[in-house]
XYZ file of C-alpha atoms in Angstrom:
493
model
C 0.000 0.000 0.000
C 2.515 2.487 0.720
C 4.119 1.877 -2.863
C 1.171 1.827 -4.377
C 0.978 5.921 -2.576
C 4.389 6.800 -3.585
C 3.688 5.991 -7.000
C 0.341 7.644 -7.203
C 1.961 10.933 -5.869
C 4.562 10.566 -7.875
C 2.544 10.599 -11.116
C 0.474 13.600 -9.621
C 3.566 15.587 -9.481
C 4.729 14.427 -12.753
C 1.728 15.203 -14.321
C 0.804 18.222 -12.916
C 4.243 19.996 -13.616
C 3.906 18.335 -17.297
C 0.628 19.871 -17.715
C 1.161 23.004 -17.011
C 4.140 22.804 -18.966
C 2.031 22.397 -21.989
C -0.450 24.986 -21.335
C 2.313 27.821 -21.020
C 3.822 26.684 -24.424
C 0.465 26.425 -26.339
C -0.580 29.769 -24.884
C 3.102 31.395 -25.702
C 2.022 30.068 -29.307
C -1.046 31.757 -29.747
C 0.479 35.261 -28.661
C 0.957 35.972 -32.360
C -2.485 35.391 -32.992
C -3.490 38.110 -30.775
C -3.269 42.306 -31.821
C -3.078 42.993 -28.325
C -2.060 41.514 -25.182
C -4.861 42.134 -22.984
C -6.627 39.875 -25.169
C -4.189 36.896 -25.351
C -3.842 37.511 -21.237
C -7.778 37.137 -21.287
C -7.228 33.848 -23.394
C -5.181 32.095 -20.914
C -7.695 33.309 -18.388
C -10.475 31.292 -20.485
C -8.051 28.356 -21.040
C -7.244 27.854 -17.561
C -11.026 28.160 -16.608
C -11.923 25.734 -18.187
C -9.462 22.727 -17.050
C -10.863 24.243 -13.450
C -13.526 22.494 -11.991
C -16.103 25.283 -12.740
C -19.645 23.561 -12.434
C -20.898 25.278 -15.501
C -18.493 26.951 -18.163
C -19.984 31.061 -19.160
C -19.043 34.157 -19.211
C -19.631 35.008 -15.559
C -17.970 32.015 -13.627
C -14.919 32.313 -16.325
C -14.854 35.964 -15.002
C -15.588 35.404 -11.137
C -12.698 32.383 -11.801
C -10.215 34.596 -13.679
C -10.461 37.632 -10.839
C -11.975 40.053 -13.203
C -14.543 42.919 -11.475
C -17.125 42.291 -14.822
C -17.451 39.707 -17.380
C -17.271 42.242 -19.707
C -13.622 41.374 -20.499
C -14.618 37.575 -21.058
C -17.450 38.662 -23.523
C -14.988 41.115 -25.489
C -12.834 38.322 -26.425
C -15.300 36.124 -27.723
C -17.374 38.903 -29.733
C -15.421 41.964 -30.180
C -11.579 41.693 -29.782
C -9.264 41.360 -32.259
C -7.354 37.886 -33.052
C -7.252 35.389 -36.084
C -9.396 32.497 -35.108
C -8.891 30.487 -37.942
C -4.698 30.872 -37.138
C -5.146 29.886 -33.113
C -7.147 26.600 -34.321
C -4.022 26.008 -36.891
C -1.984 26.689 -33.478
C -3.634 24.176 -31.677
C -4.108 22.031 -34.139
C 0.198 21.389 -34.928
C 0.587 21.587 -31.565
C -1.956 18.882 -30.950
C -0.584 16.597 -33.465
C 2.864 16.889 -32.808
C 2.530 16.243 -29.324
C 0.590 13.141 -29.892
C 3.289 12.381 -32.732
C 5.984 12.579 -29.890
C 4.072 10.243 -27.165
C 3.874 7.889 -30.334
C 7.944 8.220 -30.851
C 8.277 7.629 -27.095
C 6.465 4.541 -26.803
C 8.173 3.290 -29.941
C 5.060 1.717 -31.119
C 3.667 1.786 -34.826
C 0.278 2.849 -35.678
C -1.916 4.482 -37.961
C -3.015 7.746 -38.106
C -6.600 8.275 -38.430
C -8.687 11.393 -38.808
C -12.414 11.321 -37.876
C -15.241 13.460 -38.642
C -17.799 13.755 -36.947
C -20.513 16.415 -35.981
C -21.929 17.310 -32.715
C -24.590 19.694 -31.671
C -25.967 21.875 -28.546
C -29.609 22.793 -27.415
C -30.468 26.213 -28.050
C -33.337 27.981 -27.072
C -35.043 30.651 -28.916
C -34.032 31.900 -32.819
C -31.204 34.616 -32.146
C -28.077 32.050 -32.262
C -25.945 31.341 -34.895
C -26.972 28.457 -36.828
C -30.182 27.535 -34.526
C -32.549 25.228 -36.055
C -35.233 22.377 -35.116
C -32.817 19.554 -36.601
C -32.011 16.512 -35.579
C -29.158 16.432 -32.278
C -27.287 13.270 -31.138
C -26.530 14.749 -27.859
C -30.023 14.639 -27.092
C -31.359 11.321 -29.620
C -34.225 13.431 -31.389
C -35.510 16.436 -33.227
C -34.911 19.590 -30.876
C -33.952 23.204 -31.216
C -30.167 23.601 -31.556
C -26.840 24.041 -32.824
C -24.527 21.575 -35.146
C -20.822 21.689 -35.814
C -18.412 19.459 -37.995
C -15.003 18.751 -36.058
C -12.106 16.728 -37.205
C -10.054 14.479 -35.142
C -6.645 13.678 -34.971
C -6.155 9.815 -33.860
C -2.743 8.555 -33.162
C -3.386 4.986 -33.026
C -2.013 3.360 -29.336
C -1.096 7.165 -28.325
C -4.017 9.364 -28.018
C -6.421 11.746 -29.748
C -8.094 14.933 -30.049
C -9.961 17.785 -31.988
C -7.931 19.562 -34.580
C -10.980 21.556 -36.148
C -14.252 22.813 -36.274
C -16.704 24.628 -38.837
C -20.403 25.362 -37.414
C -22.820 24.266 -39.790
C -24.790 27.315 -40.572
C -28.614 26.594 -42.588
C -29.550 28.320 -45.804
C -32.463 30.739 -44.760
C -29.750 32.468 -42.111
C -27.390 33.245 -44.711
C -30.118 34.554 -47.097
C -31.898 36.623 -44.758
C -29.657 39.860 -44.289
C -31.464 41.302 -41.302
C -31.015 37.637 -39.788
C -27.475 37.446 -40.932
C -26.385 40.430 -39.209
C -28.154 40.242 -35.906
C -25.745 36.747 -36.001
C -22.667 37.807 -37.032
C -22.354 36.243 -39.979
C -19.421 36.918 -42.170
C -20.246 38.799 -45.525
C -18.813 36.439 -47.904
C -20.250 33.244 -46.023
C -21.322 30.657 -48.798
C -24.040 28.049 -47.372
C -22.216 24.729 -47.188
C -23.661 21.228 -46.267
C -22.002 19.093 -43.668
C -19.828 17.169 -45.983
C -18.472 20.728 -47.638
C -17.845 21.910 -44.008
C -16.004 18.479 -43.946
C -13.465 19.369 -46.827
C -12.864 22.505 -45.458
C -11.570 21.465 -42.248
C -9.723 18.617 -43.712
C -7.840 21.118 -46.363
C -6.857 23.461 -43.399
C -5.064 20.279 -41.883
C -3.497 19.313 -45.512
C -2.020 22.869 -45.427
C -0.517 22.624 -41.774
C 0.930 19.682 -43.241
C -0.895 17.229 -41.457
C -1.867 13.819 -43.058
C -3.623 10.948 -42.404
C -3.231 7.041 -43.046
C -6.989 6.777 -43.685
C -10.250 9.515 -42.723
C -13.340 7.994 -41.488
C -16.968 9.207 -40.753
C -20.401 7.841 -40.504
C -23.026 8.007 -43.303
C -23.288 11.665 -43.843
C -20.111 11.935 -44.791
C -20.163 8.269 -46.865
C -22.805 9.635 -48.935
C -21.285 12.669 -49.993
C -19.691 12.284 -53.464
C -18.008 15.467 -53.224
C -16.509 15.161 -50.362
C -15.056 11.423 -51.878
C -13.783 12.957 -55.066
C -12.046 15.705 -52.576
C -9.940 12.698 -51.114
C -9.237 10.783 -53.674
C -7.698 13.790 -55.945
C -5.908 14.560 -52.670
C -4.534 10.836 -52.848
C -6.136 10.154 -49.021
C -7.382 7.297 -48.482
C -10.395 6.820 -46.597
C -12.862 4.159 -44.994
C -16.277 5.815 -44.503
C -20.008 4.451 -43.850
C -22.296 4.577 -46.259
C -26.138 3.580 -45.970
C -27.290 0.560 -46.723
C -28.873 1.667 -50.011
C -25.587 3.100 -51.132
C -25.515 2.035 -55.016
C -22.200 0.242 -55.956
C -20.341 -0.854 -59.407
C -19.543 -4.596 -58.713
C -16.651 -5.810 -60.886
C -18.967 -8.064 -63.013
C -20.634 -4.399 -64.403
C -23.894 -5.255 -62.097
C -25.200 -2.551 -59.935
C -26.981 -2.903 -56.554
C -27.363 -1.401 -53.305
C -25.300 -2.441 -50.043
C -28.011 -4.531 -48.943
C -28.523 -6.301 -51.575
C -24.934 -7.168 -52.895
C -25.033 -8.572 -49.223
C -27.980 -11.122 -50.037
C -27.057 -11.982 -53.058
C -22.950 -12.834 -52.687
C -22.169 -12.953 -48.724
C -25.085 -15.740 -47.774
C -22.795 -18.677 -46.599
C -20.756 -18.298 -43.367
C -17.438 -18.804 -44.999
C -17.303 -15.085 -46.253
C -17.321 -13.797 -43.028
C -14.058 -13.902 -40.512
C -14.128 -12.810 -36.911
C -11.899 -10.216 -36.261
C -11.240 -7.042 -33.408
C -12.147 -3.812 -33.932
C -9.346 -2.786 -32.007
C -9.411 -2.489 -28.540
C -11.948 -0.852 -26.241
C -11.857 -0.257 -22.462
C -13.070 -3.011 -21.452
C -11.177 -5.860 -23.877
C -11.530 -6.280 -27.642
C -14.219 -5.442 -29.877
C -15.333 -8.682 -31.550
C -17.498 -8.757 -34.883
C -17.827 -10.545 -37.817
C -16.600 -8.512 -40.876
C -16.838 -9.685 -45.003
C -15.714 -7.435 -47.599
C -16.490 -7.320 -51.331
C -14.693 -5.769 -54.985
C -16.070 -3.205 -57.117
C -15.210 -2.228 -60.789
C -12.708 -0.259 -59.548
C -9.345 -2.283 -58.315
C -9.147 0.653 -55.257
C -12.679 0.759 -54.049
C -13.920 -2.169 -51.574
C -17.324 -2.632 -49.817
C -16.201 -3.434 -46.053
C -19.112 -4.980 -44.228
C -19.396 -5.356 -40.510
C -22.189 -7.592 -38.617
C -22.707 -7.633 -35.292
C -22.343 -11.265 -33.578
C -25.284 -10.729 -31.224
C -28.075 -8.815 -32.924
C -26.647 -9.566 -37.029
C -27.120 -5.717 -37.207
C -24.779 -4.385 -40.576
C -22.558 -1.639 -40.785
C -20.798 -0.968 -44.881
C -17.934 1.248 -44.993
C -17.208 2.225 -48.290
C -12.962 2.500 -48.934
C -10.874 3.980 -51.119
C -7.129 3.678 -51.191
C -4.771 5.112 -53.535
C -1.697 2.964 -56.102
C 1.374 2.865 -54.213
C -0.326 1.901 -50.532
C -0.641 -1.148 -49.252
C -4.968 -2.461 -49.564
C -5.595 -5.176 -47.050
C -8.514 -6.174 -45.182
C -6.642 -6.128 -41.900
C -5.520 -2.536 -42.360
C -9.283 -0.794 -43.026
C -10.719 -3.057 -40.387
C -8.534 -1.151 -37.737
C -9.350 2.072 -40.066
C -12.959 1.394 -39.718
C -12.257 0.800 -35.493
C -10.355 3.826 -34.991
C -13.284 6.282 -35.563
C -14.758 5.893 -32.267
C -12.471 8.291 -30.548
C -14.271 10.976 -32.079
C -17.238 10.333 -29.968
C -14.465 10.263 -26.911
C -13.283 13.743 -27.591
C -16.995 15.241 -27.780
C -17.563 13.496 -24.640
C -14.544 14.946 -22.830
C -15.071 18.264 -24.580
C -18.445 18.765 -23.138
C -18.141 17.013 -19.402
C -14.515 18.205 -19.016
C -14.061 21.688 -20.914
C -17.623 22.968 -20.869
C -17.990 22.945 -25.121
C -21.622 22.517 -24.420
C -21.837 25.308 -22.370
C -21.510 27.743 -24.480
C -23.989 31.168 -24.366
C -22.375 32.434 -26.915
C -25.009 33.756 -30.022
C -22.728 35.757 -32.614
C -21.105 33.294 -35.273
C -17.435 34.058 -34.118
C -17.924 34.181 -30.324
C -19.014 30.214 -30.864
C -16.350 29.327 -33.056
C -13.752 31.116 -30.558
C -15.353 29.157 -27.906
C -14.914 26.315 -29.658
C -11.382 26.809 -30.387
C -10.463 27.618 -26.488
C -11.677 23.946 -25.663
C -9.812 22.443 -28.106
C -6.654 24.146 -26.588
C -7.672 23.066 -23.196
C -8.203 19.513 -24.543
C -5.070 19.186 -26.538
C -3.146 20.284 -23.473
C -4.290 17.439 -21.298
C -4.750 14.917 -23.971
C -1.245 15.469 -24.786
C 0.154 15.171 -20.900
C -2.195 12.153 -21.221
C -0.574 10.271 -23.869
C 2.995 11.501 -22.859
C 2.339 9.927 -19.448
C 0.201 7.041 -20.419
C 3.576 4.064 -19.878
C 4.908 5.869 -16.828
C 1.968 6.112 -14.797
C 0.146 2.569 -16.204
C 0.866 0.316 -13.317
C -1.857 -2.495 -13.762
C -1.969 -6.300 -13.138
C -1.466 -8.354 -15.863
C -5.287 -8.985 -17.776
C -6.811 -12.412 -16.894
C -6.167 -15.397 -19.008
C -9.064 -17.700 -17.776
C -12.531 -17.611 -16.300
C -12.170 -18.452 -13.409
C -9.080 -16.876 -12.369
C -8.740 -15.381 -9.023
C -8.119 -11.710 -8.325
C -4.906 -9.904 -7.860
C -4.052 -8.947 -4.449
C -3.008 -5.328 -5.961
C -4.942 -4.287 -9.138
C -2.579 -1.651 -9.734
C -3.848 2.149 -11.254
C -4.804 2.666 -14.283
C -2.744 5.539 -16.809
C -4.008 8.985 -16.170
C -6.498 9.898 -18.257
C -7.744 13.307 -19.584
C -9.942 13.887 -16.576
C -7.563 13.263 -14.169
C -5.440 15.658 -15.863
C -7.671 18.059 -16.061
C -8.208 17.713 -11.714
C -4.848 18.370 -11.213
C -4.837 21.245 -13.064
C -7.255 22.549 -11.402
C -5.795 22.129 -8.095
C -2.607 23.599 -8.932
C -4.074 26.529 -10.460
C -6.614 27.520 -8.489
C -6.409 30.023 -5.907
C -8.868 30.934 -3.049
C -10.577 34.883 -4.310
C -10.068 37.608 -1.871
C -13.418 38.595 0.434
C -13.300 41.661 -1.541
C -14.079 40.351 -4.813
C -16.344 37.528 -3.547
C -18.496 40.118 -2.104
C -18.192 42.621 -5.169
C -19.577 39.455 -7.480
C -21.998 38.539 -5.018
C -23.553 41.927 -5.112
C -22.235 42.350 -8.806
C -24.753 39.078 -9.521
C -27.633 40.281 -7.380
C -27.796 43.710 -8.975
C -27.737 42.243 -12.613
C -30.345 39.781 -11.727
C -32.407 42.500 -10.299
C -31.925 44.572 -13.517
C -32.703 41.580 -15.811
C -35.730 40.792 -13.654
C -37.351 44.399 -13.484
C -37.084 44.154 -17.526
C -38.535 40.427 -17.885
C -41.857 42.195 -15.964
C -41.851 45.521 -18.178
C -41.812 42.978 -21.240
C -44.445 40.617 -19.416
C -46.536 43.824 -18.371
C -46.497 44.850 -22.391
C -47.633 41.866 -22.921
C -49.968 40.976 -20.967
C -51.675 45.024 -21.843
C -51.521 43.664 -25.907
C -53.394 40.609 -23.973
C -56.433 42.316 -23.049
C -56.886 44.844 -25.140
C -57.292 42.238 -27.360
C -59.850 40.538 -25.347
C -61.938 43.566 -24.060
C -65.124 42.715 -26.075
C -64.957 39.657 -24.456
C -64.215 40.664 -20.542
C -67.172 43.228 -20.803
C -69.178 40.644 -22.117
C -68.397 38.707 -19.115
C -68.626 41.691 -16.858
C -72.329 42.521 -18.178
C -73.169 39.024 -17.568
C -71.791 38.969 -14.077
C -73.704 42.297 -13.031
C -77.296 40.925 -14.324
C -79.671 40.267 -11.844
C -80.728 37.040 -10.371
C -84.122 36.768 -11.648
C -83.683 37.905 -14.996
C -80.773 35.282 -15.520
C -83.298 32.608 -14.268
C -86.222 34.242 -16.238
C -83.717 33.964 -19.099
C -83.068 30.180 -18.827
C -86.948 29.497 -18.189
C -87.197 31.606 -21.261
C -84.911 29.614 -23.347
């Protein structure tokens, strides 16, 4: 026990100091992003607010955090100051991927390097936000009123992962309206572009950091879009990405079907199917049952995955270019390697707040955006740079029935963890004075907010009846008419 104590504390302070390590050279990075310093300062401010453990990430607890009198200095950097946004994300995003490159180097372990797409959305309420539409959201499994943006990924297979870029998905009707378009913030020249547009975008800002991938993958949306297929393949990346199951294919024969079919017809027997991993999860490896088929073209496959419990499909359509090597065991860990995606929203939004966001103007969301990513890339980075040195657990089991250890050992530190230690280096108990100027700050603004909520209501509420006085004196006549003539009435009628 007392080892097992020495060790932990010795990967706290080796952690710790390696964190905040990272967060001074990313933010040193950015400065030249910045036109002013008071700005940048206010970044690192933000960045360092959220790897705190603030219960909920806006513009007042980053402020109360950060020591500032107003959040009016928080609010400036997201709407009104000047920096590059698009240049910090290419900041973050070679500083992400060459730290993960180095953990990779250190553990002297091959592996692919993947990048994912994926989108994720927040819940909005109202119509003023950028981008807000009823539209279907995965964070909350149906149709609601919200946001949606397209990230990118950066997976360093056995090493570790995280976002490299974002592009809000904006709808038509915003960017046609000009009274809407304004009241948003939306650039002038902003064209409309679908999901898989906003896709090649962020993909060709990565291409000209000179960042490149072994194989992109995404889910259907991104399967289905042919533009965004031709992009790759005159880029000469090769890709693995899902396609629906009515996804019309070429077969080499000159026959043309959809996914589901080509499945009936050619993979019925159980000798075109071979178990293999996905790759390895949390909790052991990822078993399924995968077949994959030729097209007309000698570089495009049909890689099919079934499910050995409920026979549920999955087809990943896959390109890869002359010159690289095309085997079923390489886009079968291509086609496992896209879940970490789905990690990095998850940390993104419990960890770093990305969800949080109040933000309405177009550029105060991105620059949201692109703070988390910073704060993410510094502790996924610490994460993977750490991940052999503080990985002290017992050897996995190798039978059923196999007892125990007597010391499970700890785990590697992960991005939360990380992220806690951070926070209790950094953080630093506010002087009475300025918890009792927010307190009162806080109160007075709620007051002022709340006496304006009842002026609107009271407008309201006069629109309200005016609209029904025909109606109330109707109601009032009937109210002041004597007994008997209401009963002489009803004999009457």
């Amino acid at each position: 026990m007392t080892s097992t104590k020495s060790e932990a504390a010795a990967a706290v302070r080796i952690g710790a100091g390696l964190a905040l390590r990272n967060q001074d050279e990313l933010l040193g990075l950015l400065r030249p992003c910045f036109a002013r310093t008071q700005p940048w300062l206010q970044a690192g401010k933000y960045v360092s607010a959220l790897v705190s453990e603030l219960p909920r990430v806006n513009g007042w607890s980053i402020a109360r955090r950060g020591g500032d009198r107003t959040p009016d200095r928080t609010q400036r950097l997201l709407n009104h100051a000047a920096w590059d946004t698009f240049a910090a994300m290419s900041v973050v995003r070679r500083f992400a991927a060459t730290g993960l490159e180095e953990a990779a180097r250190r553990r002297r372990r091959g592996g692919m390097v993947i990048g994912a797409i994926d989108e994720t959305g927040q819940e909005k309420a109202g119509a003023a936000t950028a981008g807000v539409k009823r539209q279907y959201l995965g964070c909350a499994g149906k149709v609601a009123n919200g946001i949606n943006t397209v990230h990118l990924s950066y997976v360093r297979e056995r090493a570790g992962h995280a976002l490299i870029g974002a592009r809000q998905w904006i709808p038509a009707g915003h960017i046609a309206d000009p009274v809407r378009s304004l009241l948003m913030g939306l650039p002038l020249d902003l064209q409309f572009r679908t999901k898989g547009q906003l896709a090649i975008d962020v993909c060709a800002d990565a291409y000209a950091d000179g960042i490149r991938f072994d194989f992109t993958c995404g889910d259907e949306v991104y399967g289905s879009c042919t533009q965004l297929r031709e992009f790759f393949e005159a880029e000469g990346q090769a890709y693995v990405l899902r396609v629906p199951s009515n996804f019309t294919l070429t077969l080499a024969a000159g026959t043309k079907m959809t996914c589901a079919q080509a499945v009936t017809a050619l993979l019925k027997h159980q000798r075109c199917w071979e178990i293999r991993s996905a790759g390895h999860g949390s909790k052991g490896q990822r078993w399924y049952a995968w077949a994959w088929l030729a097209t007309a073209s000698p570089r495009h496959h049909l890689l099919i995955r079934r499910h050995l419990r409920t026979g549920d499909l999955a087809f990943h359509y896959c390109w890869v270019p002359e010159g690289q090597i095309l085997t079923k065991t390489r886009l079968i860990r291509a086609a496992g390697l896209r879940w970490p995606v789905e990690e990095d929203f998850a940390f993104s939004k419990d960890c770093f707040g990305l969800d949080q966001c109040q933000a309405r103007l177009y550029t105060a969301i991105l620059r949201h955006a692109v703070l988390v990513m910073a704060a993410l890339a510094i502790c996924a980075i610490t994460a993977a740079l750490l991940k052999d040195r503080t990985d002290t657990q017992a050897p996995p089991p190798v039978r059923p029935g196999q007892p125990p250890p007597a010391e499970p050992g700890m785990i590697p530190l992960t991005i939360p963890e990380i992220k806690r230690l951070l926070a209790a280096l950094t953080t630093r108990p506010l002087p009475q004075w300025l918890v009792i100027h927010w307190d009162a700050w806080t109160r007075r603004h709620q007051a002022r907010s709340r006496w304006f909520h009842k002026r609107a209501r009271l407008a309201r509420d006069t629109e309200i009846a005016q609209l029904t006085v025909p109606s109330a004196a109707a109601l009032l006549g009937r109210a002041l008419r004597p007994p008997w003539r209401s009963r002489a009435a009803g004999r009457a009628g």
